[in-house]
Every structure is written in C-alpha cells, then in structure tokens.
Amino acid sequence: MSIRPWRDITRRESRQIMVGNVPVGGGAPVTVQTMTNTPTEDVRATVDQIRRCEDAGADIVRVSCPDVASTTALRQIVRAAAVPIVADIHFHYKRALEAADAGSACLRINPGNIGSSERVAEVVRAAKANGCAIRIGVNAGSLEKDLLEKYGEPCPEALVESALDHIKLLQDHDFHEYKVAVKASDVFLAVAAYQQLADAVDCPLHLGITEAGGLIGGTVKSSIGMGSLLWFGIGDTIRVSLSAEPEEEVRVGFEILKALGIRNRGVRVVSCPSCARQGFDVIRTVQTLEERLQHIRTPMSLSVLGCVVNGPGEARETDIGITGGGNGRHMVYLSGVTDHHVQDADMVEHIVRLVEAKAAEIEARDAAAAVAAE
C-alpha cells in the first residue's frame, strides 16, 4: 500500500498475450489503441494516418480489411508501421487468412460470424502459423439473433454469453492467444458487461464504449465508462471510439490513463477555468501550450493558474508552474518552489523552453539510472 492509499488501483489479474511485440494483460502497462478511417487500399494515406497516431502515442493501430484490395495493401502497411497492426475482419473468413499471411499482429473477429467450425479452424490455423493474436469483439449492436430472442434485448448477460460462446469456439481449436471486448454505446450496459466478464474469464480485456459520439460527447462517455472500469482494475488495453480523427482518440485515451495515474506520457496540465481575477488569458494560454507541447513524451506536470488563490498550492505539486500576477508580471515555480518572474509577452515561449529543458533533464537522469543499473 502506498502513502496515499486512496490513489491505489489494484489491477485485475489476467494472463498475458502478445500483439506483435506489445504485451497485453498479465500486469503489462495498459495500452492505447485506435483505428484508421482511410481506405485501407490507399497505402500512403493509411500509413500517413498511422504515423500521426504513432506520434500521439498509439501502441497498437487497427485497420479495416473488408476486401481483397485492403488485405493486399496490408502487407505494405504492416512493413511501414512502427506499431503492431490489427486487421478488422467481419464475415469473410478468407480476409482473416489473407491478413494473417500479410503480417497482421492480431485479427479482430467475431468467431460467430466467420462461419462454420471448419472456417474458424482455418482462421485459427492461420493465426497460429503467423503468430497472430485474436481479439473477440462482441458488440451490443450486432448480437446474435438467438441471444436477442432469449434475453429480449441487449443486456450484460447476453453480451457475456456471446463472449463465452466465442471463446469456446477458439478454445475448442486449442487457441488461447485472445483478448475480448464486450462493447456497447450505453455506458451502463458496457460497464456491467465488462464487470461480469472480468469475473468469468482470465484473458486480457479490451475496453471500449462503442459509437460514443463526437469529440466532446464521446470523450465524456468514454471517460465515465472506461474510467470506472480502469479505476477498479478492469482493462488491459483501451480504444476510445470517437467521431473524430484517430490521433484524437489516442490523446483522449492517454488523458484517461493519466488522470487515473495508470500510465503517464507527455505533459499533464493542471489549469484553472479562469475568472475575473486572472492575471493573463488562461484559456488561450493553455490551448497554446497544449499545442506547443504535444511533442513532449517525457511524463511531467505543468500548472497554469490565473491568480494566487490556488496558484502557489498547485505549483507545489507540479514540475513547473506559472501563476498570474499584477501588471503582466507572473511568478514561475520550478519543482514546487518560487523561482523567478516572467513578463506576459514572453510567458508562453518561456514556459515551452522550461518544459523542454525539464524533459531533457528527466530523460538524461533516467538514462544514467538505467546505465547504473546494468
């Protein structure tokens, strides 16, 4: 137990699988995924989008493979990507075979809509031969007819039963390198289904609130749903589903993990909503700083407060802080201690330079520690 036990999160124990070179489950860091929205056969556009997702921090990227043209392009895409690529397959089992042969690290399928047991067996053989994992994706919007007839509507029990049926199909063919998702656009339904599934299986769980909505609404729903589950230790990899560019999904995913202290990447900004006491334009300053500091990957914290009501207190808890003062003269804090003043006109550039210098300092310290530990 830590000195702040109210912050402790005890992860659900699960076995570990590998998605390419990325471990999922078994105590590995919670990974962040997204999915491209370009035509997969357009290799250049798809790779460019994957690059942007990689820059945002994506650990795994999924691409849709609905036809032969897309699985043909997949071979080039896999070679060009720096992260493992998951092939999204529906209905056509041959696309799964082609995607596995093309180098996909994981196949996202519903074993139930692939077809007969013989076809599932073919997919499993292809996955084994190529070192592919499989992600079973159950969705409230596409539940099997027999389950809808049995339960009357999508419900947690129906999603879990579907997942267990699909798991059995893979296990019957002695395949165990799988993870499972039971997604719904209804936050309550998704959370309850994941809670039930977490108690029923030992495999890694892929979290998501599907069809969550646009950037703001979808972020809120995803944060409530996945945040609740992660807080209670459920979830090994996440995908934030937004009607927005995929790199935004990645950024939101990391913000959820950062807020829970599960995983940190880049600058964690603490800022006030601003009021008439502010000594500078907090809203515009934070927007600018967030854009200017996207290239920072080293975990660190920055507080941006408009006045001295909470500014000094927040600055004590962050690596770098700025608190608004009178006459365009603001106080800068380093490692929680008051250090110097900066004029309004120079503030943004000054803070960017301080953050970059601090990131370099942290990186050098970590590198030295790693060398000393060898």
Coordinates of C-alpha atoms in Angstrom, one line a residue:
M1 CA 0.0 0.0 0.0
S2 CA 1.3 3.5 -0.9
I3 CA 1.4 6.5 1.4
R4 CA -1.7 7.7 -0.5
P5 CA -3.9 4.6 -0.5
W6 CA -6.9 6.4 -1.9
R7 CA -5.0 6.6 -5.2
D8 CA -4.1 2.9 -5.3
I9 CA -5.6 0.8 -8.1
T10 CA -5.3 -3.0 -7.9
R11 CA -5.3 -4.4 -11.4
R12 CA -7.3 -7.5 -12.2
E13 CA -5.0 -10.5 -12.7
S14 CA -5.1 -11.8 -16.3
R15 CA -2.9 -13.9 -18.4
Q16 CA -0.7 -12.2 -20.9
I17 CA -0.8 -12.3 -24.7
M18 CA 1.4 -10.6 -27.3
V19 CA 0.1 -8.4 -30.0
G20 CA 3.2 -8.2 -32.2
N21 CA 5.9 -7.0 -29.8
V22 CA 3.4 -5.4 -27.4
P23 CA 2.4 -7.4 -24.3
V24 CA -1.3 -7.1 -23.3
G25 CA -2.5 -8.2 -19.9
G26 CA -0.6 -10.1 -17.2
G27 CA 0.5 -6.9 -15.5
A28 CA 1.8 -5.1 -18.6
P29 CA 1.0 -1.4 -19.0
V30 CA -2.5 -0.6 -20.2
T31 CA -2.1 0.0 -24.0
V32 CA -3.8 2.6 -26.1
Q33 CA -5.3 1.7 -29.5
T34 CA -7.1 3.5 -32.3
M35 CA -8.4 2.6 -35.8
T36 CA -7.7 4.2 -39.1
N37 CA -10.5 5.7 -41.2
T38 CA -8.8 6.0 -44.5
P39 CA -9.5 3.5 -47.3
T40 CA -7.1 0.7 -46.4
E41 CA -6.1 0.1 -50.1
D42 CA -4.8 3.7 -50.1
V43 CA -1.4 2.7 -48.6
R44 CA 0.0 6.2 -48.4
A45 CA -3.0 7.8 -46.8
T46 CA -3.3 4.9 -44.3
V47 CA 0.4 4.9 -43.4
D48 CA 0.4 8.7 -43.0
Q49 CA -2.5 8.4 -40.6
I50 CA -0.8 5.6 -38.7
R51 CA 2.3 7.9 -38.4
R52 CA 0.2 10.6 -36.8
C53 CA -1.3 8.1 -34.4
E54 CA 2.2 6.8 -33.5
D55 CA 3.3 10.4 -32.8
A56 CA 0.3 10.8 -30.5
G57 CA 1.4 7.7 -28.6
A58 CA -0.6 4.8 -30.0
D59 CA 0.7 1.4 -29.0
I60 CA -1.5 -0.6 -31.5
V61 CA -3.4 0.5 -34.6
R62 CA -6.3 -1.3 -36.2
V63 CA -7.2 -1.2 -39.9
S64 CA -10.4 -2.4 -41.6
C65 CA -10.0 -5.2 -44.1
P66 CA -13.3 -5.6 -45.9
D67 CA -12.0 -6.8 -49.3
V68 CA -9.0 -8.3 -51.2
A69 CA -7.7 -4.8 -52.1
S70 CA -7.3 -4.0 -48.4
T71 CA -5.6 -7.2 -47.4
T72 CA -3.3 -6.9 -50.3
A73 CA -2.3 -3.4 -49.2
L74 CA -2.0 -4.6 -45.6
R75 CA 1.4 -6.2 -46.3
Q76 CA 2.9 -2.8 -47.2
I77 CA 1.2 -1.1 -44.3
V78 CA 2.5 -3.6 -41.7
R79 CA 6.0 -3.1 -43.0
A80 CA 5.8 0.7 -42.8
A81 CA 4.2 0.9 -39.4
A82 CA 6.2 1.1 -36.2
V83 CA 3.4 -0.3 -34.1
P84 CA 1.6 -3.7 -34.4
I85 CA -1.3 -3.6 -36.8
V86 CA -4.7 -5.3 -36.1
A87 CA -6.8 -6.4 -39.0
D88 CA -10.5 -5.8 -38.6
I89 CA -12.4 -8.7 -40.1
H90 CA -16.1 -9.3 -40.5
F91 CA -18.0 -12.2 -42.1
H92 CA -15.4 -13.1 -44.7
Y93 CA -13.0 -15.7 -43.2
K94 CA -10.7 -15.6 -46.2
R95 CA -9.9 -11.9 -45.3
A96 CA -8.7 -13.2 -42.0
L97 CA -6.4 -15.8 -43.7
E98 CA -5.1 -13.1 -46.0
A99 CA -4.5 -10.6 -43.2
A100 CA -2.6 -13.2 -41.1
D101 CA -0.4 -14.1 -44.1
A102 CA 0.2 -10.3 -44.7
G103 CA 1.8 -9.9 -41.3
S104 CA -1.1 -8.6 -39.1
A105 CA -0.2 -8.9 -35.4
C106 CA -3.9 -9.6 -34.4
L107 CA -7.2 -10.4 -36.1
R108 CA -10.3 -8.7 -34.8
I109 CA -13.1 -11.1 -35.4
N110 CA -16.4 -12.4 -34.2
P111 CA -15.9 -16.2 -34.4
G112 CA -19.7 -16.5 -34.6
N113 CA -20.0 -14.6 -37.9
I114 CA -16.9 -16.2 -39.6
G115 CA -19.0 -19.2 -40.5
S116 CA -18.7 -22.9 -39.8
S117 CA -16.4 -24.6 -37.3
E118 CA -14.2 -25.6 -40.2
R119 CA -13.8 -22.0 -41.2
V120 CA -13.0 -21.0 -37.6
A121 CA -10.4 -23.8 -37.6
E122 CA -8.8 -22.4 -40.8
V123 CA -8.6 -18.9 -39.2
V124 CA -7.1 -20.4 -36.0
R125 CA -4.5 -22.4 -38.1
A126 CA -3.6 -19.2 -40.0
A127 CA -3.2 -17.2 -36.7
K128 CA -1.0 -19.9 -35.2
A129 CA 1.1 -20.2 -38.3
N130 CA 1.7 -16.5 -38.4
G131 CA 2.0 -15.7 -34.7
C132 CA -1.3 -13.7 -34.7
A133 CA -3.4 -13.0 -31.6
I134 CA -7.2 -12.8 -31.9
R135 CA -9.5 -10.2 -30.5
I136 CA -13.0 -11.4 -29.9
G137 CA -15.2 -8.3 -30.4
V138 CA -18.8 -8.6 -29.1
N139 CA -21.0 -5.6 -29.7
A140 CA -24.5 -4.8 -28.4
G141 CA -25.4 -3.6 -31.8
S142 CA -24.7 -6.9 -33.5
L143 CA -25.7 -9.6 -31.0
E144 CA -26.7 -13.0 -32.3
K145 CA -30.5 -13.4 -33.0
D146 CA -30.8 -16.3 -30.6
L147 CA -29.4 -14.3 -27.8
L148 CA -31.8 -11.4 -28.6
E149 CA -34.7 -13.8 -28.6
K150 CA -33.5 -15.4 -25.3
Y151 CA -33.0 -12.1 -23.4
G152 CA -35.4 -9.8 -25.3
E153 CA -32.8 -7.0 -25.7
P154 CA -29.1 -6.4 -25.4
C155 CA -28.2 -6.8 -21.7
P156 CA -25.0 -7.6 -19.8
E157 CA -25.8 -11.3 -19.6
A158 CA -26.4 -11.5 -23.4
L159 CA -23.0 -9.8 -24.1
V160 CA -21.2 -12.1 -21.7
E161 CA -22.9 -15.2 -23.0
S162 CA -21.9 -14.2 -26.6
A163 CA -18.3 -13.7 -25.5
L164 CA -18.1 -17.0 -23.7
D165 CA -19.6 -18.8 -26.8
H166 CA -16.9 -17.2 -29.0
I167 CA -14.2 -18.1 -26.5
K168 CA -15.3 -21.7 -26.6
L169 CA -15.0 -21.7 -30.4
L170 CA -11.3 -20.7 -30.1
Q171 CA -10.6 -23.0 -27.2
D172 CA -12.1 -26.0 -29.0
H173 CA -9.4 -25.4 -31.5
D174 CA -6.7 -25.1 -28.8
F175 CA -6.2 -21.4 -29.4
H176 CA -5.6 -19.2 -26.3
E177 CA -3.9 -16.1 -27.6
Y178 CA -7.0 -14.0 -27.5
K179 CA -8.4 -10.9 -25.8
V180 CA -12.1 -10.0 -25.5
A181 CA -14.3 -6.9 -25.8
V182 CA -18.0 -6.6 -24.9
K183 CA -18.8 -3.1 -26.1
A184 CA -22.0 -1.1 -26.1
S185 CA -22.8 2.6 -26.7
D186 CA -24.8 2.5 -23.5
V187 CA -22.3 3.2 -20.7
F188 CA -24.3 1.3 -18.1
L189 CA -24.6 -1.7 -20.3
A190 CA -21.0 -1.8 -21.2
V191 CA -19.7 -1.3 -17.7
A192 CA -22.0 -4.0 -16.3
A193 CA -21.0 -6.5 -19.1
Y194 CA -17.3 -5.9 -18.5
Q195 CA -17.7 -6.4 -14.8
Q196 CA -19.4 -9.7 -15.3
L197 CA -16.9 -10.8 -17.9
A198 CA -14.0 -9.9 -15.7
D199 CA -15.2 -12.4 -13.1
A200 CA -15.8 -15.1 -15.7
V201 CA -12.5 -15.3 -17.6
D202 CA -8.8 -14.9 -17.2
C203 CA -8.0 -13.4 -20.6
P204 CA -7.0 -9.8 -21.2
L205 CA -9.9 -7.4 -21.7
H206 CA -10.1 -4.8 -24.4
L207 CA -12.2 -1.8 -23.2
G208 CA -14.3 0.5 -25.2
I209 CA -17.6 2.4 -25.2
T210 CA -18.6 1.9 -28.9
E211 CA -20.1 4.6 -31.1
A212 CA -19.5 7.0 -28.2
G213 CA -20.1 10.2 -30.3
G214 CA -18.1 13.2 -31.2
L215 CA -15.0 14.6 -29.6
I216 CA -16.6 16.2 -26.6
G217 CA -19.6 13.9 -26.0
G218 CA -17.6 10.7 -26.8
T219 CA -14.8 11.8 -24.6
V220 CA -17.2 12.2 -21.7
K221 CA -18.9 8.9 -22.2
S222 CA -15.6 7.0 -22.7
S223 CA -14.1 8.7 -19.6
I224 CA -17.1 7.7 -17.4
G225 CA -17.3 4.1 -18.8
M226 CA -13.7 3.1 -19.2
G227 CA -12.6 5.3 -16.3
S228 CA -14.9 3.5 -13.9
L229 CA -13.6 0.1 -15.1
L230 CA -10.0 1.1 -15.0
W231 CA -10.4 2.6 -11.6
F232 CA -11.5 -0.8 -10.3
G233 CA -8.6 -2.5 -12.1
I234 CA -10.5 -3.9 -15.1
G235 CA -9.0 -3.4 -18.5
D236 CA -5.7 -4.2 -20.3
T237 CA -6.0 -2.2 -23.5
I238 CA -8.4 0.6 -24.5
R239 CA -9.8 2.2 -27.6
V240 CA -11.7 5.5 -27.3
S241 CA -14.3 5.4 -30.1
L242 CA -14.9 9.0 -31.4
S243 CA -16.3 10.6 -34.5
A244 CA -13.0 12.4 -34.7
E245 CA -9.6 11.9 -36.1
P246 CA -7.9 8.7 -34.7
E247 CA -5.0 10.7 -33.2
E248 CA -7.6 12.5 -31.1
E249 CA -8.7 9.1 -29.8
V250 CA -5.2 8.3 -28.7
R251 CA -4.8 11.6 -26.9
V252 CA -8.1 11.1 -25.1
G253 CA -7.0 7.6 -24.2
F254 CA -3.8 8.8 -22.6
E255 CA -5.6 11.6 -20.8
I256 CA -7.9 9.0 -19.2
L257 CA -4.9 6.9 -18.1
K258 CA -3.0 9.9 -16.9
A259 CA -6.0 11.1 -14.8
L260 CA -6.0 7.7 -13.0
G261 CA -2.3 7.6 -12.6
I262 CA -2.2 4.3 -14.5
R263 CA 0.2 5.5 -17.2
N264 CA 1.8 8.8 -18.0
R265 CA 3.0 10.2 -21.2
G266 CA 3.8 13.8 -22.0
V267 CA 2.8 16.9 -20.1
R268 CA 0.0 16.7 -17.5
V269 CA -1.5 20.1 -17.4
V270 CA -3.3 21.4 -14.3
S271 CA -5.1 24.6 -15.1
C272 CA -7.9 26.7 -13.7
P273 CA -11.1 27.6 -15.6
S274 CA -10.2 31.3 -15.2
C275 CA -12.2 34.1 -13.8
A276 CA -12.1 37.9 -13.4
R277 CA -9.0 37.5 -11.0
Q278 CA -6.9 36.1 -13.8
G279 CA -3.6 37.9 -14.5
F280 CA -3.4 36.5 -18.0
D281 CA -5.7 34.8 -20.6
V282 CA -5.7 31.4 -19.1
I283 CA -7.9 29.7 -21.6
R284 CA -5.9 30.8 -24.7
T285 CA -2.6 30.2 -22.9
V286 CA -3.5 26.6 -22.0
Q287 CA -4.7 26.0 -25.6
T288 CA -1.5 27.3 -27.0
L289 CA 0.7 25.4 -24.5
E290 CA -1.1 22.1 -25.1
E291 CA -0.5 22.5 -28.9
R292 CA 3.1 23.6 -28.5
L293 CA 4.0 20.8 -26.1
Q294 CA 2.5 17.8 -28.0
H295 CA 6.0 16.7 -29.0
I296 CA 7.0 16.1 -25.3
R297 CA 6.8 12.4 -24.5
T298 CA 8.5 12.5 -21.1
P299 CA 6.0 12.4 -18.2
M300 CA 5.9 15.6 -16.3
S301 CA 3.5 18.1 -14.9
L302 CA 2.7 21.8 -15.5
S303 CA 0.3 24.0 -13.6
V304 CA -1.2 27.1 -15.2
L305 CA -3.2 29.2 -12.8
G306 CA -4.5 32.7 -13.4
C307 CA -4.1 34.1 -9.9
V308 CA -2.7 33.5 -6.4
V309 CA -5.8 31.9 -4.8
N310 CA -4.8 28.3 -5.8
G311 CA -1.8 29.0 -7.9
P312 CA 1.0 28.6 -5.3
G313 CA -0.6 25.5 -3.9
E314 CA -1.0 23.7 -7.3
A315 CA 2.6 24.8 -8.2
R316 CA 3.9 23.0 -5.2
E317 CA 2.7 19.7 -6.7
T318 CA 4.0 20.2 -10.3
D319 CA 7.3 20.2 -12.0
I320 CA 6.8 23.7 -13.5
G321 CA 4.1 26.2 -12.6
I322 CA 3.0 29.7 -13.6
T323 CA 0.7 31.9 -11.5
G324 CA -0.8 35.1 -12.8
G325 CA 0.3 38.4 -11.1
G326 CA -0.4 42.0 -11.5
N327 CA 0.8 44.4 -14.2
G328 CA 1.6 41.5 -16.6
R329 CA 4.3 40.1 -14.3
H330 CA 3.8 36.4 -13.4
M331 CA 5.5 34.0 -11.0
V332 CA 7.3 30.9 -12.2
Y333 CA 7.8 27.9 -10.0
L334 CA 10.3 25.1 -10.5
S335 CA 9.9 21.8 -8.7
G336 CA 7.3 23.5 -6.5
V337 CA 9.4 26.4 -5.4
T338 CA 9.1 30.0 -6.4
D339 CA 12.0 30.8 -8.7
H340 CA 11.5 33.9 -10.9
H341 CA 9.1 36.2 -12.7
V342 CA 8.3 36.4 -16.4
Q343 CA 6.6 39.2 -18.3
D344 CA 3.3 38.5 -20.1
A345 CA 4.6 38.9 -23.6
D346 CA 7.4 36.3 -23.0
M347 CA 5.4 33.8 -20.9
V348 CA 4.4 31.1 -23.5
E349 CA 7.8 30.9 -25.1
H350 CA 9.5 30.9 -21.7
I351 CA 7.3 28.1 -20.4
V352 CA 7.9 26.0 -23.5
R353 CA 11.7 26.3 -23.1
L354 CA 11.4 25.4 -19.4
V355 CA 9.3 22.3 -20.2
E356 CA 11.7 21.2 -23.0
A357 CA 14.7 21.7 -20.6
K358 CA 13.0 19.8 -17.8
A359 CA 12.1 16.9 -20.2
A360 CA 15.7 16.7 -21.3
E361 CA 16.9 16.7 -17.7
I362 CA 14.5 13.9 -16.8
E363 CA 15.5 11.8 -19.8
A364 CA 19.2 12.3 -19.0
R365 CA 18.6 11.3 -15.4
D366 CA 16.6 8.2 -16.4
A367 CA 19.3 7.2 -18.9
A368 CA 22.0 7.5 -16.3
A369 CA 20.0 5.4 -13.9
A370 CA 19.5 2.7 -16.5
V371 CA 23.2 2.5 -17.2
A372 CA 24.0 2.4 -13.5
A373 CA 21.5 -0.5 -13.0
E374 CA 23.2 -2.6 -15.7

